N, CA, C and O of each residue as an XYZ file, in Angstrom:
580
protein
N     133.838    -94.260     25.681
C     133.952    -94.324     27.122
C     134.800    -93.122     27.602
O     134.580    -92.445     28.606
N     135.609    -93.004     26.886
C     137.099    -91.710     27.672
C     136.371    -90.326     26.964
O     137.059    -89.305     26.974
N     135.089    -90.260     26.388
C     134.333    -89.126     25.719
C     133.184    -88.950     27.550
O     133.030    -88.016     28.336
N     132.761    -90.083     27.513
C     131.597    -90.065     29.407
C     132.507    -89.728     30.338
O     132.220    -89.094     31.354
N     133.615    -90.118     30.053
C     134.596    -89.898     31.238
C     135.101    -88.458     31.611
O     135.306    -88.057     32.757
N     135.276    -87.716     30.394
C     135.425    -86.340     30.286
C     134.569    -85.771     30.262
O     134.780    -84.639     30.696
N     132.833    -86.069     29.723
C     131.863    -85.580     30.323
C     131.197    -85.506     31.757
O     130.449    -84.660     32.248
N     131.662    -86.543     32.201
C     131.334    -86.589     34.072
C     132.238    -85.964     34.598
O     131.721    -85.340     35.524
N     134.002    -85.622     34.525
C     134.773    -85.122     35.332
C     134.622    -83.729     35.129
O     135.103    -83.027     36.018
N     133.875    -82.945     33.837
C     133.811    -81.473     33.324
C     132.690    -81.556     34.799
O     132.936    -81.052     35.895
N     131.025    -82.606     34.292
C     130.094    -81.954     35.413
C     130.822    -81.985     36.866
O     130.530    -81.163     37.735
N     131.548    -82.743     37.007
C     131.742    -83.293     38.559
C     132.634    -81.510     39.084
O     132.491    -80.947     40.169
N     133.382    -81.086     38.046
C     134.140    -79.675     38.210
C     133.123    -78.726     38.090
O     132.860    -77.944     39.004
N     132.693    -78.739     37.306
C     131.096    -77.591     37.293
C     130.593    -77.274     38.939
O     130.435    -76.226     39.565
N     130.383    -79.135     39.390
C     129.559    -79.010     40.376
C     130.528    -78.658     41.756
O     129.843    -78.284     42.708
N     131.942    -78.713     42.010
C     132.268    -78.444     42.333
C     132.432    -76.717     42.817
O     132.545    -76.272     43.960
N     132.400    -76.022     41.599
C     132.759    -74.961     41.486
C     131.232    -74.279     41.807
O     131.393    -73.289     42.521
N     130.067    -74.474     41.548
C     128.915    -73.850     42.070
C     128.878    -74.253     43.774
O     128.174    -73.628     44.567
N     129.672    -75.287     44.128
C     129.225    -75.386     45.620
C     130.223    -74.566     46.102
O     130.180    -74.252     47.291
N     131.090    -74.171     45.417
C     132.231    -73.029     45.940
C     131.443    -71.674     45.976
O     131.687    -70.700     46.687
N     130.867    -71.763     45.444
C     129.993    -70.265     44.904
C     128.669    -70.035     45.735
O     128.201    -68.991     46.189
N     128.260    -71.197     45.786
C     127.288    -71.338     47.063
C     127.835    -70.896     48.155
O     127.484    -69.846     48.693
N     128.931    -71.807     48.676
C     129.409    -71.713     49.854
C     130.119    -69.635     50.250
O     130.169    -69.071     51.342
N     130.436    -69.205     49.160
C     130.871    -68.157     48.786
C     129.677    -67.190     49.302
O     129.719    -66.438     50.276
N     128.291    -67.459     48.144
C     127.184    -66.480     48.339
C     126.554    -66.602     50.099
O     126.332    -65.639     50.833
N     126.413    -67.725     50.365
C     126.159    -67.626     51.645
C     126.946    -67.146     52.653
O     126.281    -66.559     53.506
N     128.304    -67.186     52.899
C     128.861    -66.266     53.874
C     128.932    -65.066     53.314
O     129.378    -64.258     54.128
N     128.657    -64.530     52.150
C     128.476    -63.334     51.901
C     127.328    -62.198     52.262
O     127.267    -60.977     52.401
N     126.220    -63.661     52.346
C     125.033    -63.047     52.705
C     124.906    -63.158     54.407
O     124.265    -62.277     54.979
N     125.369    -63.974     55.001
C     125.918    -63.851     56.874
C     126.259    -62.725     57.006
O     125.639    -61.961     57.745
N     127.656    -62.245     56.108
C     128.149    -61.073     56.754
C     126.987    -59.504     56.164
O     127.100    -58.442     56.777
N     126.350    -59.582     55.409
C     125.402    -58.609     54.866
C     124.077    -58.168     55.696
O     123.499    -57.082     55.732
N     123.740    -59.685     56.501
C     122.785    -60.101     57.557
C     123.397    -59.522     58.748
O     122.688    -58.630     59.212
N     124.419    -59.716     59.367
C     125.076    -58.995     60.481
C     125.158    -57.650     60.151
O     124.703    -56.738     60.840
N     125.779    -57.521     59.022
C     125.901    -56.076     58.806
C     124.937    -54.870     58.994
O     125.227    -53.730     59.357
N     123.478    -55.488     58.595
C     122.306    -54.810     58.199
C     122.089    -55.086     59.733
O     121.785    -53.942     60.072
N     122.038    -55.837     60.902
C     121.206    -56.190     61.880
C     122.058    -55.123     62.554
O     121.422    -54.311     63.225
N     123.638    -54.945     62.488
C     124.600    -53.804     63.391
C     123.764    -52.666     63.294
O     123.408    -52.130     64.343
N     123.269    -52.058     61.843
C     123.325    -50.668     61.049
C     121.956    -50.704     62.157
O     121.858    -49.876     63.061
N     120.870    -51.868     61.910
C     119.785    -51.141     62.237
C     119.540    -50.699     63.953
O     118.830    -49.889     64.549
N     120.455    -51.624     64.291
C     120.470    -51.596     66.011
C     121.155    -49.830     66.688
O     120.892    -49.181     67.701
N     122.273    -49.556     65.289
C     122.889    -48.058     65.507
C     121.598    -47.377     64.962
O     120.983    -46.945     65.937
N     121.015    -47.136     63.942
C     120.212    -46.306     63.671
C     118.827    -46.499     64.921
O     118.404    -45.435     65.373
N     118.397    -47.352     65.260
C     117.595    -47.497     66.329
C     118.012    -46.581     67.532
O     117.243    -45.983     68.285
N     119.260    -46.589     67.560
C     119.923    -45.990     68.965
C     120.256    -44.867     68.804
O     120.215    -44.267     69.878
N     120.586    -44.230     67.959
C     120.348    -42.889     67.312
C     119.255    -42.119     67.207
O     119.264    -40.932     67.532
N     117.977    -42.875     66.632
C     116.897    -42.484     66.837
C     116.326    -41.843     68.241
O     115.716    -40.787     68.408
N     116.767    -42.935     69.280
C     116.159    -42.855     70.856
C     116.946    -41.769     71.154
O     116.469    -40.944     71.933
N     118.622    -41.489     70.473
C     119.422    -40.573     71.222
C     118.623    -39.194     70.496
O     118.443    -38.334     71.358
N     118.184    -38.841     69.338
C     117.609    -38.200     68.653
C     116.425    -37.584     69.934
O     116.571    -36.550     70.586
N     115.226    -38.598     70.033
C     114.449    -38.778     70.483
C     114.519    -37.884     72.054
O     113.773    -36.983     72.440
N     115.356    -38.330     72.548
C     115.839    -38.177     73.943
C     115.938    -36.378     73.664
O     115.067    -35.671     74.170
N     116.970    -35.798     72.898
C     117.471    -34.862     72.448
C     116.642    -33.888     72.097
O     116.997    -32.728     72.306
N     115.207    -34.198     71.417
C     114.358    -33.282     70.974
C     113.654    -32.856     72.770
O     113.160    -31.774     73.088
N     113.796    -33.857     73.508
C     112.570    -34.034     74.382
C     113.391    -32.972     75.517
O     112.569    -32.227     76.051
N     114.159    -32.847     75.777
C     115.110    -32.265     76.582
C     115.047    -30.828     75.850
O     114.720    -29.806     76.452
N     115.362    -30.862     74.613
C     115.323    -29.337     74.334
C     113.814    -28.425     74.140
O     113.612    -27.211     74.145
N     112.650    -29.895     73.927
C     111.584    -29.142     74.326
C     111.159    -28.481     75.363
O     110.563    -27.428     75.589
N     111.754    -29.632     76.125
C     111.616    -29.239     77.878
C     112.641    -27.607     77.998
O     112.209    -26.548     78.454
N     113.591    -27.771     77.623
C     114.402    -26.438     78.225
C     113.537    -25.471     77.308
O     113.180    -24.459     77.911
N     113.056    -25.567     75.789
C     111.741    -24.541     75.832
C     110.854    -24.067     76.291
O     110.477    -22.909     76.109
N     110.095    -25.339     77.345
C     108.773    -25.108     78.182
C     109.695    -24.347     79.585
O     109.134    -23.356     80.052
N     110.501    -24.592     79.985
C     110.942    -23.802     80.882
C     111.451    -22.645     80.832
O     111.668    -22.034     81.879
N     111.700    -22.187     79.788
C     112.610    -20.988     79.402
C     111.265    -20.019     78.994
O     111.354    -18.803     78.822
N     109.771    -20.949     78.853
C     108.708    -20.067     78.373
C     108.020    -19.817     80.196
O     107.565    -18.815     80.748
N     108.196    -20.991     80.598
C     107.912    -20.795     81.864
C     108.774    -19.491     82.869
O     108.148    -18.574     83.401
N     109.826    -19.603     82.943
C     110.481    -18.442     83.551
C     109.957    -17.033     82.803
O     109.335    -16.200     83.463
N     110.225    -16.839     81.501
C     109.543    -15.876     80.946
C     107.787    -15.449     80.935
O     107.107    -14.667     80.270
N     107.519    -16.384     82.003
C     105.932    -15.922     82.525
C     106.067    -15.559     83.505
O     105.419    -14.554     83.798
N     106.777    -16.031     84.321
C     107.307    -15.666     85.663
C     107.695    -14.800     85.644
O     107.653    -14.292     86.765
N     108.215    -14.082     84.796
C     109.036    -12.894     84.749
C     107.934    -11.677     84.629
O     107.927    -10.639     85.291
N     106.988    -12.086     83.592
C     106.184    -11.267     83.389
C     104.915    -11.223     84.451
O     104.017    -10.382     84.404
N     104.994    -12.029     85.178
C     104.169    -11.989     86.462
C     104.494    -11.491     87.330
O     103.700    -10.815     87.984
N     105.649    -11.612     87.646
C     106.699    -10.494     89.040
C     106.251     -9.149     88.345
O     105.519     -8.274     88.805
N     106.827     -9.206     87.224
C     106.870     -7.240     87.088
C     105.157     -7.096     86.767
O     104.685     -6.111     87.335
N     104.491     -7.625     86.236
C     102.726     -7.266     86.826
C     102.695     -6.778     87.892
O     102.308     -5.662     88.236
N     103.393     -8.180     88.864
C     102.784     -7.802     90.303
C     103.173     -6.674     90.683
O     102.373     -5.822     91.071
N     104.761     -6.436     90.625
C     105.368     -5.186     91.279
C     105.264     -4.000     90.430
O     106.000     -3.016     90.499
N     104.309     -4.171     89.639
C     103.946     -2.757     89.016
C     102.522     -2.250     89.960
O     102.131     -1.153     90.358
N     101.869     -4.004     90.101
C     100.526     -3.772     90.989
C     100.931     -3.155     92.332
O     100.399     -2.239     92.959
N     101.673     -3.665     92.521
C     102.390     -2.892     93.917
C     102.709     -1.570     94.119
O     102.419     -0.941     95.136
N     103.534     -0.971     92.792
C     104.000      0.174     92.558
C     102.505      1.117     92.819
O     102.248      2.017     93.619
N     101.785      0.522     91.873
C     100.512      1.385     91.718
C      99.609      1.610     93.110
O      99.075      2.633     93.536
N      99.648      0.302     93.632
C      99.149      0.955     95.148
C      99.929      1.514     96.245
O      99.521      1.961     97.317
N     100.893      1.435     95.886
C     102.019      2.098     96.704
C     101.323      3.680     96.759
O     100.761      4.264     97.685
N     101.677      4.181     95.071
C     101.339      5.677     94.520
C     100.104      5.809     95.233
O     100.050      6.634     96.145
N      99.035      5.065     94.926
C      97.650      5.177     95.343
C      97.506      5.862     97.163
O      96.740      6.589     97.794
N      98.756      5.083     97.402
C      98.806      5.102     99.134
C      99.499      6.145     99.627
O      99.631      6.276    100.844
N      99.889      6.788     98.978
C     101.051      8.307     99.338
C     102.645      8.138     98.942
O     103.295      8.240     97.901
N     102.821      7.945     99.788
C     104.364      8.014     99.263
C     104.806      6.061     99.244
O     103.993      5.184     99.535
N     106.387      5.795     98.790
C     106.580      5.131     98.411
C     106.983      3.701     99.449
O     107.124      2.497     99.230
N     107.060      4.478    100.513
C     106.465      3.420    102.073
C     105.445      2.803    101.879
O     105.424      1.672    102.365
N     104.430      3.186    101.248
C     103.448      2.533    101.548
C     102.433      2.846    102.976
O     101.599      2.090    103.474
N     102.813      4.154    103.389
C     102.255      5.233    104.733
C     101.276      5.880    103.408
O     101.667      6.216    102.290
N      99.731      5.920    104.036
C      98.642      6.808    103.573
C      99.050      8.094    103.818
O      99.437      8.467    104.926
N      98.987      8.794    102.843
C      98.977     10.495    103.122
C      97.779     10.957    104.410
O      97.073     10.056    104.865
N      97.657     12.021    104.804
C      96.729     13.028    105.349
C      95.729     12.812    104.619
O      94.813     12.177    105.143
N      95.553     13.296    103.067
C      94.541     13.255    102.135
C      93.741     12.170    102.263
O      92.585     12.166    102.686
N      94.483     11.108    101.829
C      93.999      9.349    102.045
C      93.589      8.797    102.848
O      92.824      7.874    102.570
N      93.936      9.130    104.413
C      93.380      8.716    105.604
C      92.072      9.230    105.824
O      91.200      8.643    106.466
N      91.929     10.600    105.148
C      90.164     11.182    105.443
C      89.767     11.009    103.979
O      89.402     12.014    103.370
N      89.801      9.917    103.403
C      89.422      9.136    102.055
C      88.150      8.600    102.479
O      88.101      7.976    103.539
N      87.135      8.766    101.791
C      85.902      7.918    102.201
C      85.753      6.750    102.162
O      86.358      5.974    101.422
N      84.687      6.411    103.187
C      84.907      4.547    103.026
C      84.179      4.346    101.530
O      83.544      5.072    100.765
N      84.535      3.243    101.540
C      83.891      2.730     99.696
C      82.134      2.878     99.857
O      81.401      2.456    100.752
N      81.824      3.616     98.665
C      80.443      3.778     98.384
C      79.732      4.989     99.068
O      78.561      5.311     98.865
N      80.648      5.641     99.947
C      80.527      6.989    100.483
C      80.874      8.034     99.525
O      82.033      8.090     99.115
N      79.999      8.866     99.123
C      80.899      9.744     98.208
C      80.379     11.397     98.606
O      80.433     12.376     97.861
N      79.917     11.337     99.893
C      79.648     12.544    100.452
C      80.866     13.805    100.805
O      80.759     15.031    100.768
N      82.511     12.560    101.295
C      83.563     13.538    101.396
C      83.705     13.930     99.954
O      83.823     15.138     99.749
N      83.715     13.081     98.864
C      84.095     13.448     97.904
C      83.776     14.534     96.805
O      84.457     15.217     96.041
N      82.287     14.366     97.100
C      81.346     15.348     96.465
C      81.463     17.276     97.388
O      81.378     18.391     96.874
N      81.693     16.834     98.926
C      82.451     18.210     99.698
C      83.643     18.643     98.539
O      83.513     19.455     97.623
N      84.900     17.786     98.908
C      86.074     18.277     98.149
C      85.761     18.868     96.753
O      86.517     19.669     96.204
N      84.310     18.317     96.076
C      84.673     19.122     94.563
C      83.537     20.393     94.737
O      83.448     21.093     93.729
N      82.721     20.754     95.801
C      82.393     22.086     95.784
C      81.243     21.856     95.404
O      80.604     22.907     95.350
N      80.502     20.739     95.031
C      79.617     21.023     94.488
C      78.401     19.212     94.618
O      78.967     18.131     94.785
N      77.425     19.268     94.543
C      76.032     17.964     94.807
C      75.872     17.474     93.406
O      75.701     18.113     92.368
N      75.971     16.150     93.624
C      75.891     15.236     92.260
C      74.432     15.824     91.421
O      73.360     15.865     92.024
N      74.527     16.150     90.345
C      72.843     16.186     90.082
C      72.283     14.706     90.323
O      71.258     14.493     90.971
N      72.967     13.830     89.806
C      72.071     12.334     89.802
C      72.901     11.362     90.733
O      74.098     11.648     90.709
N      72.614     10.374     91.481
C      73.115      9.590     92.159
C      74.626      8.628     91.312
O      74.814      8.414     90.115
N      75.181      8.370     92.104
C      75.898      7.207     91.445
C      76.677      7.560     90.584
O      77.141      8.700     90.584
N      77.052      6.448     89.462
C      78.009      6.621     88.225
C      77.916      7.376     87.212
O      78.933      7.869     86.723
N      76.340      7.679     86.560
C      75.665      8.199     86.375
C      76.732     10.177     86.206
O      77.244     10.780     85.263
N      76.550     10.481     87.826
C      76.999     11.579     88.225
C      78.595     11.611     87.539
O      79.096     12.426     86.763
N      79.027     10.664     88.019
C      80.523     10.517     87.758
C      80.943     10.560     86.271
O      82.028     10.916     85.811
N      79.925     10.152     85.670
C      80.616      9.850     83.505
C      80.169     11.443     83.551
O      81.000     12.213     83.068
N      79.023     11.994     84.046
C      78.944     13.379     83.675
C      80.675     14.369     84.142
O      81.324     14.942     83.267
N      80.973     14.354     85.184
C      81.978     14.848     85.378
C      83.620     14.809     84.579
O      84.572     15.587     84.540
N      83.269     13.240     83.915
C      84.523     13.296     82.790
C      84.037     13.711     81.436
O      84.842     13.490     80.531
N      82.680     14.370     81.025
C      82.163     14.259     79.507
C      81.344     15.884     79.793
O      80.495     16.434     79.091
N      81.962     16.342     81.058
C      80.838     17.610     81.130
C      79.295     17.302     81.123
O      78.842     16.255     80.661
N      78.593     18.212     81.625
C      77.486     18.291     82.083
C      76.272     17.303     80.611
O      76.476     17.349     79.398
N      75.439     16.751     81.127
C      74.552     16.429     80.058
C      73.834     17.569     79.417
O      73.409     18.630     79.873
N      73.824     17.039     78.220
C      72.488     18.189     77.316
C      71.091     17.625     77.500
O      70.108     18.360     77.412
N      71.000     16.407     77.741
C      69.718     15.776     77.981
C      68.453     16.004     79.713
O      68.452     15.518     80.844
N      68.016     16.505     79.332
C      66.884     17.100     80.661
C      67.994     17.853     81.530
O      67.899     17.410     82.674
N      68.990     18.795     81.455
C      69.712     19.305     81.814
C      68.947     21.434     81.522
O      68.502     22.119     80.601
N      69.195     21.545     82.715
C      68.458     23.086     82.499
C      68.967     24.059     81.837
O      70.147     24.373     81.994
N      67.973     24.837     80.795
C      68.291     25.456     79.714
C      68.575     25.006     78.439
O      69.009     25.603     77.453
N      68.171     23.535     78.672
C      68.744     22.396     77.350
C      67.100     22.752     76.362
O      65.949     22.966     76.742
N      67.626     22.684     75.235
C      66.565     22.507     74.446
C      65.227     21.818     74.103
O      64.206     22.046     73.453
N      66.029     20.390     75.258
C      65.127     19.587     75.019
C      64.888     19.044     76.577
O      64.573     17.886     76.854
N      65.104     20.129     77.545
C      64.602     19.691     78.640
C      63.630     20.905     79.270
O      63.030     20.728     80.330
């Protein structure tokens, strides 16, 4: 009997001591559960701050590419400007003498006066001859005209 008796008070301590251990593993695993639910709620919020962070500095890229078109569009323009300025005489933007007795477009009768001399052929034609010199083709004294 005092042999059962010391065998039930060993289990009854056994069982004691695993519900300590229970009781142990489970608030261990509460605080591991909070722990992990804190971490993921910071890394979540990090992410968005991440998130937020890329989106803003993309943006100050698209704008910083944007001004730098802008930039390159002003000085286009005011080069386009420059150039008709020159085109126009002086830098007023007042037509010279020359320019005012400029022919109207598709007139090229003043123009053909000023160079001394009658298109052989009409048109553009006339004009590529004047930057490439005279044609050799059905051109007089040509070999093959």
């Amino acid at each position: 009997v005092a042999r059962l008796r010391e065998g039930a008070r060993v289990d009854a301590d056994e069982r004691e001591e695993l519900a300590r251990n229970i009781e142990r593993l489970q608030a261990q695993l509460r605080r591991a559960l909070d722990e992990n639910g804190r971490l993921t709620d910071d890394l979540e919020k990090k992410q968005r701050l991440l998130a937020e962070l890329r989106g803003r500095e993309e943006e100050a890229a698209r704008e910083v590419r944007r001004a730098e078109d802008d930039a390159d569009r002003r000085r286009a323009l005011d080069d386009a400007r420059h150039l008709f300025r020159c085109m126009l005489g002086d830098e007023g933007g007042k037509p010279t003498k020359a320019h005012r007795a400029a022919p109207k477009a598709g007139d090229l009768s003043g123009f053909v006066r000023r160079l001394g001399r009658a298109p052989a052929t009409p048109g553009a034609a006339w004009l590529m001859e004047e930057h490439r010199g005279p044609s050799r083709l059905g051109a007089p004294g040509s070999a093959e005209g």
